[in-house]
Amino acid sequence: MSVIEMKVPSPGESISEVEIAEWLVSDGDYVEKDQAIAEVDSDKATLELPAEVAGTITLKAEEGDLVAVGQVVCLIDTSAEAPEKKEAPKAEKKAEPAKEEKKEAQKEEAPKADVKDSYAKGTASPAASKIMKENNVSANQVSGTGKDGRITKKDVVDAMAAGFDTSSASGWGGTRDKTPKRMSMLRRKVAERLVAVKSETAMLTTFNEVDMKPIMDLRKKYKKAFGEHHDVNLGFMSFFTKAVTEALNLFPAVNAQIDGQEMIMHDYADIGIAVSSPKGLMVPVVRNAEQMTLAEIEKEIKRLAIKARDGKITPDEMTGGTFTITNGGVFGSMMSTPIINPPQSAILGMHNIVERPVAIDGKVEIRPMMYLALSYDHRIIDGKESVSFLVKVKEMLENPERMIFGGKDPYEVLLGL
């Protein structure tokens, strides 16, 4: 008998323990090598734990247990034989009827059973079931693409990304029931950090507004050529990221951090982009954004957002940011005061675009306007710097040609020619 001890691998340098969020297999199951057997929560991300070898598994930890990095969480007996796969019974071969009889038989033949009629249709996998419970999603809202119509984790994530009203998914209301729900390790850590920010920083917020018409006109003019050449959409986030990196260069304190009695200045801009995922809000980091083109920024944001949505983002991809951008506008927010993402000293909040009457050259015009909010730590950033930084971001967004092209040919710059 050969038994392998599976220990919790280190998800990142600063992580010493994780929580067993969910076992994806049962005690005594036969698992294949590299099969996902559990989901574990750290204080930064949720990760899948793959089986190191094939064999019969014995669980040594319960769901919800906090386990140290390097601790044994299960045993795998590699001497166990894989269960035989049951083959579907073969249909008896019948003599081919005459053409006339065959046609008649086809008319009377009952329709073949398909995925819609399968007993497994609508049955969720353990991982899918967990996400559905967390987000109040019912089986009839998700189309299963797994074997025999089973609902996979990806099916649920894709359905949620497509968007639907989950508030009435399970017949909400009508009772006085209360159900306790344990907060995930990630959510608990986020809560601790947010409370710490409010109590440990001198956080203030300054507001401004930006006329989005210049960017919207530019996107309309070049987005087709941009998309065909780079295979990625020209979105708003790349313009905001570019404007922020330029402003950070002029006001480096906004890009700095406090470390004891010192200010840590950064000669680079690692921009955290807040994205929504089934696990909650996550902030993957775009490294050296100050050196990137619009296309490179768009591609990196898309790559990180997909990994966050699919639960494959790593802790290293969410640490080390120097400044954060969050877009509450995609959810309909008109104005908010975003909370600083520690140990950073500032965060920019984008909001929804609303057509409003504004004065342009002494005349009233209807323009697509967006409120901007910059929350900052007053211990390290003065009011003058914060206001000047936000005004600079506004100026660059309202003059995107000058910011991006700098007198060069727009098509050459956008297409990277």
Tab-separated table of C-alpha atoms in Angstrom:
chain	number	residue	atom	x	y	z
A	1	MET	CA	0.000	0.000	0.000
A	2	SER	CA	1.464	3.338	-1.095
A	3	VAL	CA	-0.061	6.429	0.481
A	4	ILE	CA	0.811	9.994	-0.524
A	5	GLU	CA	0.258	12.856	1.921
A	6	MET	CA	-1.152	15.954	0.256
A	7	LYS	CA	-0.114	19.174	1.943
A	8	VAL	CA	-1.432	22.705	1.449
A	9	PRO	CA	0.910	24.485	-0.997
A	10	SER	CA	1.871	28.108	-0.422
A	11	PRO	CA	-0.440	30.427	-2.413
A	12	GLY	CA	1.904	33.386	-1.850
A	13	GLU	CA	4.752	34.734	0.238
A	14	SER	CA	2.661	36.479	2.880
A	15	ILE	CA	0.025	33.729	3.291
A	16	SER	CA	0.487	31.344	6.219
A	17	GLU	CA	-2.928	29.671	6.377
A	18	VAL	CA	-5.971	28.962	4.219
A	19	GLU	CA	-9.537	27.818	4.758
A	20	ILE	CA	-11.040	24.690	3.208
A	21	ALA	CA	-13.935	26.344	1.381
A	22	GLU	CA	-15.317	23.183	-0.217
A	23	TRP	CA	-14.314	19.607	-0.929
A	24	LEU	CA	-15.124	18.775	-4.548
A	25	VAL	CA	-14.818	15.028	-3.832
A	26	SER	CA	-16.041	12.735	-1.068
A	27	ASP	CA	-14.056	10.581	1.325
A	28	GLY	CA	-13.222	7.287	-0.394
A	29	ASP	CA	-13.601	8.588	-3.954
A	30	TYR	CA	-11.106	7.621	-6.629
A	31	VAL	CA	-9.431	10.757	-8.039
A	32	GLU	CA	-7.326	11.276	-11.134
A	33	LYS	CA	-3.984	13.092	-11.179
A	34	ASP	CA	-4.448	16.898	-11.468
A	35	GLN	CA	-8.207	16.583	-10.768
A	36	ALA	CA	-9.506	19.522	-8.690
A	37	ILE	CA	-10.346	18.036	-5.291
A	38	ALA	CA	-10.964	21.155	-3.182
A	39	GLU	CA	-11.357	24.910	-3.199
A	40	VAL	CA	-9.338	26.796	-0.595
A	41	ASP	CA	-9.775	30.424	0.464
A	42	SER	CA	-6.818	32.601	1.370
A	43	ASP	CA	-7.089	36.206	2.473
A	44	LYS	CA	-6.448	37.248	-1.135
A	45	ALA	CA	-8.096	34.716	-3.474
A	46	THR	CA	-9.904	31.399	-3.844
A	47	LEU	CA	-7.765	28.669	-5.389
A	48	GLU	CA	-8.343	25.103	-6.540
A	49	LEU	CA	-6.311	22.271	-5.008
A	50	PRO	CA	-5.406	19.611	-7.616
A	51	ALA	CA	-4.671	15.964	-6.795
A	52	GLU	CA	-0.939	15.267	-6.978
A	53	VAL	CA	-1.462	11.604	-7.933
A	54	ALA	CA	-4.267	9.225	-8.874
A	55	GLY	CA	-5.820	6.981	-6.233
A	56	THR	CA	-8.404	6.688	-3.470
A	57	ILE	CA	-8.676	9.774	-1.292
A	58	THR	CA	-9.055	10.037	2.483
A	59	LEU	CA	-9.970	13.487	3.777
A	60	LYS	CA	-8.137	14.818	6.834
A	61	ALA	CA	-9.825	18.214	7.156
A	62	GLU	CA	-13.398	19.457	7.182
A	63	GLU	CA	-14.986	22.246	5.164
A	64	GLY	CA	-14.503	25.521	7.040
A	65	ASP	CA	-11.302	24.369	8.768
A	66	LEU	CA	-8.360	26.769	8.909
A	67	VAL	CA	-5.228	24.863	7.915
A	68	ALA	CA	-1.625	26.014	7.894
A	69	VAL	CA	0.434	26.072	4.715
A	70	GLY	CA	2.250	22.725	4.620
A	71	GLN	CA	-0.387	20.905	6.697
A	72	VAL	CA	-1.645	17.512	5.478
A	73	VAL	CA	-5.272	17.790	4.361
A	74	CYS	CA	-5.801	14.419	2.689
A	75	LEU	CA	-4.200	11.089	1.875
A	76	ILE	CA	-4.211	9.392	-1.527
A	77	ASP	CA	-3.757	5.622	-1.785
A	78	THR	CA	-1.958	5.144	-5.108
A	79	SER	CA	-2.204	1.347	-4.929
A	80	ALA	CA	-5.977	1.484	-5.370
A	81	GLU	CA	-7.235	0.450	-8.774
A	82	ALA	CA	-9.342	2.790	-10.808
A	83	PRO	CA	-12.991	1.743	-10.976
A	84	GLU	CA	-14.064	0.225	-14.262
A	85	LYS	CA	-16.022	2.529	-16.472
A	86	LYS	CA	-19.444	1.207	-17.246
A	87	GLU	CA	-20.103	0.973	-20.940
A	88	ALA	CA	-23.511	1.748	-22.287
A	89	PRO	CA	-25.286	-1.424	-23.501
A	90	LYS	CA	-24.968	-1.855	-27.219
A	91	ALA	CA	-28.142	-1.899	-29.211
A	92	GLU	CA	-28.914	-5.179	-30.953
A	93	LYS	CA	-28.191	-5.088	-34.626
A	94	LYS	CA	-31.359	-5.563	-36.607
A	95	ALA	CA	-31.765	-6.492	-40.196
A	96	GLU	CA	-32.298	-3.484	-42.423
A	97	PRO	CA	-35.969	-3.331	-43.440
A	98	ALA	CA	-37.139	-2.626	-46.926
A	99	LYS	CA	-37.174	1.033	-47.966
A	100	GLU	CA	-40.939	1.285	-47.651
A	101	GLU	CA	-40.963	-0.336	-44.214
A	102	LYS	CA	-38.034	1.851	-43.118
A	103	LYS	CA	-39.840	5.041	-44.066
A	104	GLU	CA	-42.952	3.926	-42.213
A	105	ALA	CA	-40.914	2.981	-39.151
A	106	GLN	CA	-39.234	6.386	-39.130
A	107	LYS	CA	-42.657	8.032	-38.956
A	108	GLU	CA	-43.750	5.940	-35.980
A	109	GLU	CA	-40.373	5.857	-34.216
A	110	ALA	CA	-40.337	7.635	-30.852
A	111	PRO	CA	-37.984	10.607	-30.657
A	112	LYS	CA	-34.532	9.818	-29.308
A	113	ALA	CA	-33.768	10.957	-25.780
A	114	ASP	CA	-31.473	13.973	-25.700
A	115	VAL	CA	-29.907	16.101	-23.019
A	116	LYS	CA	-33.228	17.771	-22.308
A	117	ASP	CA	-34.739	14.441	-21.241
A	118	SER	CA	-31.730	13.238	-19.221
A	119	TYR	CA	-32.105	12.549	-15.517
A	120	ALA	CA	-28.916	14.560	-14.936
A	121	LYS	CA	-30.224	17.698	-16.611
A	122	GLY	CA	-30.163	20.625	-14.208
A	123	THR	CA	-28.081	18.806	-11.594
A	124	ALA	CA	-25.259	21.054	-10.392
A	125	SER	CA	-21.725	19.918	-9.644
A	126	PRO	CA	-20.483	20.577	-6.077
A	127	ALA	CA	-18.509	23.656	-7.186
A	128	ALA	CA	-21.436	24.965	-9.241
A	129	SER	CA	-23.873	24.343	-6.402
A	130	LYS	CA	-21.711	26.375	-4.008
A	131	ILE	CA	-21.625	29.407	-6.305
A	132	MET	CA	-25.379	29.127	-6.962
A	133	LYS	CA	-26.123	29.156	-3.227
A	134	GLU	CA	-23.801	32.102	-2.616
A	135	ASN	CA	-25.434	34.160	-5.368
A	136	ASN	CA	-29.060	33.042	-4.999
A	137	VAL	CA	-29.161	31.416	-8.429
A	138	SER	CA	-31.607	28.610	-9.183
A	139	ALA	CA	-31.026	25.711	-11.573
A	140	ASN	CA	-33.700	26.905	-14.010
A	141	GLN	CA	-31.663	30.061	-14.642
A	142	VAL	CA	-28.614	28.152	-15.883
A	143	SER	CA	-28.217	25.977	-18.975
A	144	GLY	CA	-26.011	22.971	-18.211
A	145	THR	CA	-23.331	22.097	-20.765
A	146	GLY	CA	-21.752	19.245	-18.815
A	147	LYS	CA	-22.307	15.564	-19.420
A	148	ASP	CA	-26.025	14.754	-19.800
A	149	GLY	CA	-26.872	18.413	-19.148
A	150	ARG	CA	-25.192	18.766	-15.781
A	151	ILE	CA	-24.514	22.320	-14.580
A	152	THR	CA	-20.809	23.072	-14.269
A	153	LYS	CA	-19.059	25.857	-12.411
A	154	LYS	CA	-18.320	27.552	-15.738
A	155	ASP	CA	-22.026	27.420	-16.685
A	156	VAL	CA	-22.961	29.361	-13.544
A	157	VAL	CA	-20.164	31.908	-13.970
A	158	ASP	CA	-21.084	32.459	-17.636
A	159	ALA	CA	-24.782	32.847	-16.792
A	160	MET	CA	-24.018	35.403	-14.090
A	161	ALA	CA	-21.666	37.282	-16.417
A	162	ALA	CA	-24.449	37.442	-19.026
A	163	GLY	CA	-26.694	38.983	-16.393
A	164	PHE	CA	-30.091	38.116	-14.937
A	165	ASP	CA	-32.235	39.076	-11.992
A	166	THR	CA	-31.242	36.779	-9.123
A	167	SER	CA	-33.428	38.467	-6.516
A	168	SER	CA	-36.479	36.372	-7.380
A	169	ALA	CA	-34.638	33.194	-8.291
A	170	SER	CA	-35.825	31.143	-5.342
A	171	GLY	CA	-39.168	32.728	-4.454
A	172	TRP	CA	-37.769	35.252	-1.996
A	173	GLY	CA	-39.814	36.334	0.998
A	174	GLY	CA	-43.013	35.142	2.645
A	175	THR	CA	-41.337	33.651	5.739
A	176	ARG	CA	-39.641	34.808	8.938
A	177	ASP	CA	-36.706	32.428	8.523
A	178	LYS	CA	-33.143	33.468	9.329
A	179	THR	CA	-30.142	31.506	8.096
A	180	PRO	CA	-26.602	32.052	9.401
A	181	LYS	CA	-23.975	32.088	6.654
A	182	ARG	CA	-20.284	31.894	7.375
A	183	MET	CA	-18.231	34.645	5.759
A	184	SER	CA	-15.436	33.362	3.552
A	185	MET	CA	-11.861	33.994	4.613
A	186	LEU	CA	-11.509	36.419	1.708
A	187	ARG	CA	-14.608	38.384	2.769
A	188	ARG	CA	-13.479	38.458	6.415
A	189	LYS	CA	-10.087	39.803	5.395
A	190	VAL	CA	-11.660	42.450	3.170
A	191	ALA	CA	-13.872	43.530	6.083
A	192	GLU	CA	-10.873	43.826	8.395
A	193	ARG	CA	-8.923	45.867	5.848
A	194	LEU	CA	-11.803	48.254	5.173
A	195	VAL	CA	-12.357	48.921	8.869
A	196	ALA	CA	-8.615	49.428	9.326
A	197	VAL	CA	-8.510	51.982	6.495
A	198	LYS	CA	-11.257	54.050	8.115
A	199	SER	CA	-9.546	54.024	11.512
A	200	GLU	CA	-5.861	54.204	10.510
A	201	THR	CA	-5.895	56.774	7.679
A	202	ALA	CA	-6.978	60.383	7.381
A	203	MET	CA	-9.166	59.630	4.368
A	204	LEU	CA	-10.796	62.448	2.427
A	205	THR	CA	-12.533	62.521	-0.962
A	206	THR	CA	-12.476	65.208	-3.619
A	207	PHE	CA	-14.868	65.287	-6.581
A	208	ASN	CA	-14.905	66.578	-10.128
A	209	GLU	CA	-16.762	65.833	-13.349
A	210	VAL	CA	-15.570	65.009	-16.843
A	211	ASP	CA	-17.193	65.550	-20.228
A	212	MET	CA	-17.014	62.115	-21.886
A	213	LYS	CA	-17.988	63.318	-25.364
A	214	PRO	CA	-14.394	63.640	-26.683
A	215	ILE	CA	-13.541	60.058	-25.676
A	216	MET	CA	-16.860	58.717	-26.950
A	217	ASP	CA	-16.321	60.462	-30.294
A	218	LEU	CA	-12.765	59.141	-30.534
A	219	ARG	CA	-13.851	55.580	-29.720
A	220	LYS	CA	-16.624	55.766	-32.306
A	221	LYS	CA	-14.143	56.910	-34.949
A	222	TYR	CA	-11.369	54.391	-34.320
A	223	LYS	CA	-12.887	51.407	-32.445
A	224	LYS	CA	-13.512	49.286	-35.554
A	225	ALA	CA	-9.953	49.581	-36.858
A	226	PHE	CA	-8.606	49.181	-33.305
A	227	GLY	CA	-10.639	46.015	-32.669
A	228	GLU	CA	-9.718	44.432	-36.011
A	229	HIS	CA	-6.014	45.138	-35.544
A	230	HIS	CA	-5.633	44.262	-31.833
A	231	ASP	CA	-8.466	41.743	-31.374
A	232	VAL	CA	-9.671	43.618	-28.282
A	233	ASN	CA	-12.232	46.368	-27.755
A	234	LEU	CA	-11.231	49.971	-27.174
A	235	GLY	CA	-12.905	50.611	-23.824
A	236	PHE	CA	-13.039	53.502	-21.379
A	237	MET	CA	-10.755	51.888	-18.805
A	238	SER	CA	-7.617	52.172	-20.945
A	239	PHE	CA	-8.157	55.931	-21.334
A	240	PHE	CA	-8.613	56.352	-17.579
A	241	THR	CA	-5.568	54.210	-16.834
A	242	LYS	CA	-3.463	56.213	-19.258
A	243	ALA	CA	-4.684	59.530	-17.834
A	244	VAL	CA	-3.990	58.336	-14.283
A	245	THR	CA	-0.421	57.227	-15.064
A	246	GLU	CA	0.331	60.604	-16.657
A	247	ALA	CA	-1.098	62.445	-13.633
A	248	LEU	CA	0.818	60.211	-11.201
A	249	ASN	CA	4.032	61.234	-12.911
A	250	LEU	CA	3.227	64.887	-12.154
A	251	PHE	CA	1.997	64.244	-8.592
A	252	PRO	CA	4.140	61.353	-7.258
A	253	ALA	CA	2.796	61.607	-3.685
A	254	VAL	CA	-0.531	60.208	-4.947
A	255	ASN	CA	1.432	57.130	-6.066
A	256	ALA	CA	3.331	56.796	-2.765
A	257	GLN	CA	2.848	54.786	0.431
A	258	ILE	CA	3.565	55.323	4.123
A	259	ASP	CA	5.984	52.922	5.809
A	260	GLY	CA	6.463	53.937	9.415
A	261	GLN	CA	8.136	57.346	9.372
A	262	GLU	CA	8.995	57.182	5.667
A	263	MET	CA	7.249	57.806	2.366
A	264	ILE	CA	7.886	55.094	-0.215
A	265	MET	CA	7.944	56.716	-3.647
A	266	HIS	CA	7.408	54.602	-6.772
A	267	ASP	CA	9.066	55.273	-10.096
A	268	TYR	CA	6.415	53.145	-11.787
A	269	ALA	CA	2.630	52.806	-11.817
A	270	ASP	CA	1.139	49.403	-10.954
A	271	ILE	CA	-2.566	50.109	-11.362
A	272	GLY	CA	-5.133	47.966	-9.561
A	273	ILE	CA	-8.359	47.573	-11.545
A	274	ALA	CA	-11.338	46.584	-9.402
A	275	VAL	CA	-13.411	43.877	-11.121
A	276	SER	CA	-16.520	41.991	-10.035
A	277	SER	CA	-16.317	38.197	-9.764
A	278	PRO	CA	-18.542	35.417	-8.362
A	279	LYS	CA	-16.391	35.572	-5.220
A	280	GLY	CA	-16.878	39.313	-4.804
A	281	LEU	CA	-14.818	42.364	-5.691
A	282	MET	CA	-11.222	41.632	-6.653
A	283	VAL	CA	-8.412	44.017	-7.615
A	284	PRO	CA	-5.914	42.499	-10.073
A	285	VAL	CA	-2.908	44.686	-10.871
A	286	VAL	CA	-1.719	45.946	-14.261
A	287	ARG	CA	2.071	46.139	-13.880
A	288	ASN	CA	4.038	49.085	-15.286
A	289	ALA	CA	0.917	50.593	-16.816
A	290	GLU	CA	2.857	53.810	-17.423
A	291	GLN	CA	4.801	52.017	-20.177
A	292	MET	CA	1.770	50.453	-21.893
A	293	THR	CA	-0.191	51.453	-24.969
A	294	LEU	CA	-3.997	51.530	-24.962
A	295	ALA	CA	-4.086	48.120	-26.643
A	296	GLU	CA	-1.689	46.583	-24.119
A	297	ILE	CA	-3.742	47.954	-21.226
A	298	GLU	CA	-7.003	46.628	-22.712
A	299	LYS	CA	-5.510	43.162	-23.305
A	300	GLU	CA	-4.075	42.934	-19.795
A	301	ILE	CA	-7.322	44.089	-18.141
A	302	LYS	CA	-9.267	41.530	-20.193
A	303	ARG	CA	-6.842	38.723	-19.284
A	304	LEU	CA	-6.979	39.504	-15.567
A	305	ALA	CA	-10.761	39.989	-15.539
A	306	ILE	CA	-11.320	36.579	-17.171
A	307	LYS	CA	-9.017	34.899	-14.648
A	308	ALA	CA	-10.835	36.614	-11.766
A	309	ARG	CA	-14.240	35.598	-13.176
A	310	ASP	CA	-13.123	31.974	-13.588
A	311	GLY	CA	-11.577	31.821	-10.111
A	312	LYS	CA	-8.050	31.333	-11.494
A	313	ILE	CA	-6.514	34.645	-10.422
A	314	THR	CA	-3.401	34.211	-8.245
A	315	PRO	CA	-2.468	36.201	-5.121
A	316	ASP	CA	0.622	37.555	-6.880
A	317	GLU	CA	-1.611	39.081	-9.560
A	318	MET	CA	-3.547	41.021	-6.901
A	319	THR	CA	-0.710	42.367	-4.755
A	320	GLY	CA	1.751	45.224	-5.078
A	321	GLY	CA	-0.445	47.884	-6.675
A	322	THR	CA	0.477	51.555	-6.204
A	323	PHE	CA	-2.914	53.079	-7.169
A	324	THR	CA	-6.421	51.715	-7.802
A	325	ILE	CA	-9.260	52.539	-10.205
A	326	THR	CA	-12.788	51.323	-9.454
A	327	ASN	CA	-15.799	51.697	-11.741
A	328	GLY	CA	-19.090	51.771	-9.873
A	329	GLY	CA	-20.721	53.216	-12.962
A	330	VAL	CA	-21.162	49.781	-14.526
A	331	PHE	CA	-23.635	49.046	-11.707
A	332	GLY	CA	-25.414	52.405	-12.043
A	333	SER	CA	-23.647	54.404	-9.331
A	334	MET	CA	-23.936	58.170	-9.830
A	335	MET	CA	-21.486	59.150	-7.086
A	336	SER	CA	-19.638	57.445	-4.249
A	337	THR	CA	-16.625	57.799	-1.966
A	338	PRO	CA	-14.377	54.798	-2.712
A	339	ILE	CA	-12.293	53.397	0.152
A	340	ILE	CA	-8.504	53.338	-0.222
A	341	ASN	CA	-6.964	49.952	-0.986
A	342	PRO	CA	-4.147	49.668	1.616
A	343	PRO	CA	-1.213	50.136	1.683
A	344	GLN	CA	-1.937	52.498	-1.219
A	345	SER	CA	-2.683	56.145	-0.544
A	346	ALA	CA	-5.357	56.945	-3.149
A	347	ILE	CA	-8.102	55.467	-5.301
A	348	LEU	CA	-10.062	56.891	-8.248
A	349	GLY	CA	-13.773	56.169	-8.527
A	350	MET	CA	-15.517	56.245	-11.915
A	351	HIS	CA	-19.316	56.518	-12.116
A	352	ASN	CA	-22.117	56.215	-14.637
A	353	ILE	CA	-22.326	58.449	-17.687
A	354	VAL	CA	-25.448	60.617	-17.695
A	355	GLU	CA	-26.513	63.207	-20.238
A	356	ARG	CA	-26.809	66.548	-18.435
A	357	PRO	CA	-27.108	70.191	-19.508
A	358	VAL	CA	-23.756	71.979	-19.198
A	359	ALA	CA	-22.450	75.395	-20.239
A	360	ILE	CA	-20.154	75.206	-23.286
A	361	ASP	CA	-18.731	78.518	-24.554
A	362	GLY	CA	-21.637	80.423	-23.012
A	363	LYS	CA	-24.288	78.093	-24.410
A	364	VAL	CA	-26.225	75.253	-22.780
A	365	GLU	CA	-25.542	71.871	-24.368
A	366	ILE	CA	-26.469	68.296	-23.468
A	367	ARG	CA	-23.273	66.354	-22.810
A	368	PRO	CA	-22.481	62.828	-21.486
A	369	MET	CA	-21.037	63.650	-18.064
A	370	MET	CA	-19.342	61.466	-15.459
A	371	TYR	CA	-18.566	62.288	-11.824
A	372	LEU	CA	-15.066	61.373	-10.643
A	373	ALA	CA	-14.099	60.824	-6.997
A	374	LEU	CA	-10.563	60.661	-5.626
A	375	SER	CA	-10.259	59.310	-2.091
A	376	TYR	CA	-6.820	59.927	-0.595
A	377	ASP	CA	-4.851	59.684	2.637
A	378	HIS	CA	-4.398	63.245	3.900
A	379	ARG	CA	-1.373	62.178	5.960
A	380	ILE	CA	0.699	61.836	2.798
A	381	ILE	CA	-1.257	63.817	0.170
A	382	ASP	CA	-2.135	67.485	0.618
A	383	GLY	CA	-5.446	68.909	-0.538
A	384	LYS	CA	-3.727	70.928	-3.259
A	385	GLU	CA	-2.066	67.800	-4.675
A	386	SER	CA	-5.255	65.767	-4.626
A	387	VAL	CA	-7.349	68.437	-6.317
A	388	SER	CA	-4.617	69.200	-8.867
A	389	PHE	CA	-4.231	65.491	-9.628
A	390	LEU	CA	-7.954	65.061	-10.296
A	391	VAL	CA	-8.080	68.236	-12.409
A	392	LYS	CA	-5.189	66.892	-14.495
A	393	VAL	CA	-7.003	63.587	-15.028
A	394	LYS	CA	-10.084	65.530	-16.111
A	395	GLU	CA	-8.094	67.699	-18.538
A	396	MET	CA	-6.469	64.696	-20.203
A	397	LEU	CA	-9.726	62.780	-20.533
A	398	GLU	CA	-11.371	65.785	-22.155
A	399	ASN	CA	-8.445	66.081	-24.590
A	400	PRO	CA	-7.745	62.433	-25.466
A	401	GLU	CA	-6.115	63.177	-28.839
A	402	ARG	CA	-3.445	65.310	-27.196
A	403	MET	CA	-2.978	62.794	-24.367
A	404	ILE	CA	-2.704	59.723	-26.585
A	405	PHE	CA	-1.413	60.952	-29.920
A	406	GLY	CA	0.789	63.928	-29.027
A	407	GLY	CA	0.702	65.316	-32.565
A	408	LYS	CA	1.294	61.930	-34.202
A	409	ASP	CA	-0.999	60.215	-36.683
A	410	PRO	CA	-3.917	58.705	-34.674
A	411	TYR	CA	-4.148	55.527	-36.760
A	412	GLU	CA	-0.424	54.841	-36.419
A	413	VAL	CA	-0.524	55.305	-32.654
A	414	LEU	CA	-3.694	53.277	-32.041
A	415	LEU	CA	-2.643	50.458	-34.376
A	416	GLY	CA	0.934	50.451	-33.168
A	417	LEU	CA	2.372	51.071	-36.609
